[in-house]
Protein backbone atom coordinates (compact mmCIF):
# COMPACT_ATOMS: atom_id res chain seq x y z
CA UNK A 1 1.05 22.08 -16.52
CA UNK A 2 2.99 22.97 -13.42
CA UNK A 3 0.80 20.76 -11.21
CA UNK A 4 1.74 17.72 -13.33
CA UNK A 5 5.42 18.55 -13.02
CA UNK A 6 5.09 19.02 -9.28
CA UNK A 7 3.37 15.64 -8.93
CA UNK A 8 6.13 13.91 -10.88
CA UNK A 9 8.81 15.71 -8.87
CA UNK A 10 7.24 14.69 -5.56
CA UNK A 11 6.90 11.10 -6.75
CA UNK A 12 10.59 11.00 -7.63
CA UNK A 13 11.53 12.55 -4.30
CA UNK A 14 9.45 9.88 -2.53
CA UNK A 15 11.59 7.15 -4.11
CA UNK A 16 14.63 8.52 -2.26
CA UNK A 17 12.90 9.94 0.82
CA UNK A 18 11.01 6.85 1.95
CA UNK A 19 14.11 4.65 2.45
CA UNK A 20 15.80 7.54 4.28
CA UNK A 21 12.81 7.97 6.60
CA UNK A 22 12.71 4.23 7.26
CA UNK A 23 16.39 4.34 8.17
CA UNK A 24 15.80 7.31 10.47
CA UNK A 25 12.86 5.57 12.16
CA UNK A 26 15.01 2.49 12.67
CA UNK A 27 17.62 4.64 14.36
CA UNK A 28 15.10 6.50 16.54
CA UNK A 29 13.30 3.35 17.69
CA UNK A 30 16.44 1.20 17.82
CA UNK A 31 14.90 -1.39 15.52
CA UNK A 32 15.85 -2.81 12.18
CA UNK A 33 13.49 -1.82 9.38
CA UNK A 34 13.96 -2.57 5.71
CA UNK A 35 12.33 -1.25 2.59
CA UNK A 36 12.89 -2.36 -0.97
CA UNK A 37 13.45 0.68 -3.23
CA UNK A 38 12.25 -1.39 -6.18
CA UNK A 39 8.87 -1.81 -4.48
CA UNK A 40 8.64 1.95 -4.00
CA UNK A 41 9.47 2.53 -7.67
CA UNK A 42 6.75 0.08 -8.73
CA UNK A 43 4.18 1.77 -6.48
CA UNK A 44 5.09 5.23 -7.77
CA UNK A 45 4.91 4.04 -11.37
CA UNK A 46 1.60 2.21 -11.03
CA UNK A 47 -0.17 4.69 -8.76
CA UNK A 48 1.15 8.01 -10.08
CA UNK A 49 3.21 8.00 -13.28
CA UNK A 50 1.17 5.61 -15.45
CA UNK A 51 -2.25 7.17 -14.70
CA UNK A 52 -0.81 10.65 -15.20
CA UNK A 53 0.82 9.63 -18.50
CA UNK A 54 -2.43 8.00 -19.67
CA UNK A 55 -4.39 11.14 -18.85
CA UNK A 56 -1.87 13.33 -20.63
CA UNK A 57 -1.98 11.04 -23.68
CA UNK A 58 -5.79 11.14 -23.80
CA UNK A 59 -5.68 14.92 -23.47
CA UNK A 60 -3.18 15.21 -26.32
CA UNK A 61 -4.72 12.65 -28.68
CA UNK A 62 -8.43 12.93 -27.88
CA UNK A 63 -9.00 16.40 -26.47
CA UNK A 64 -12.79 16.21 -26.93
CA UNK A 65 -12.91 13.23 -24.54
CA UNK A 66 -10.63 14.90 -22.00
CA UNK A 67 -12.48 18.23 -22.10
CA UNK A 68 -14.16 19.32 -18.90
CA UNK A 69 -17.74 20.52 -19.02
């Protein structure tokens, strides 16, 4: 579905956008901020990609369980 693809696209964009925003905020406020891109990747995987993949797998393998009433 297009909504699934959009969610994945936005999650991937967040991996690059968050460090850039942190850098910009550091420049604007004249402070040193740091963010670990690996931490962002882990959050995106655990909070978005894995649940979405699990739901898609259940829908593909067990459609009667995934069916909406």
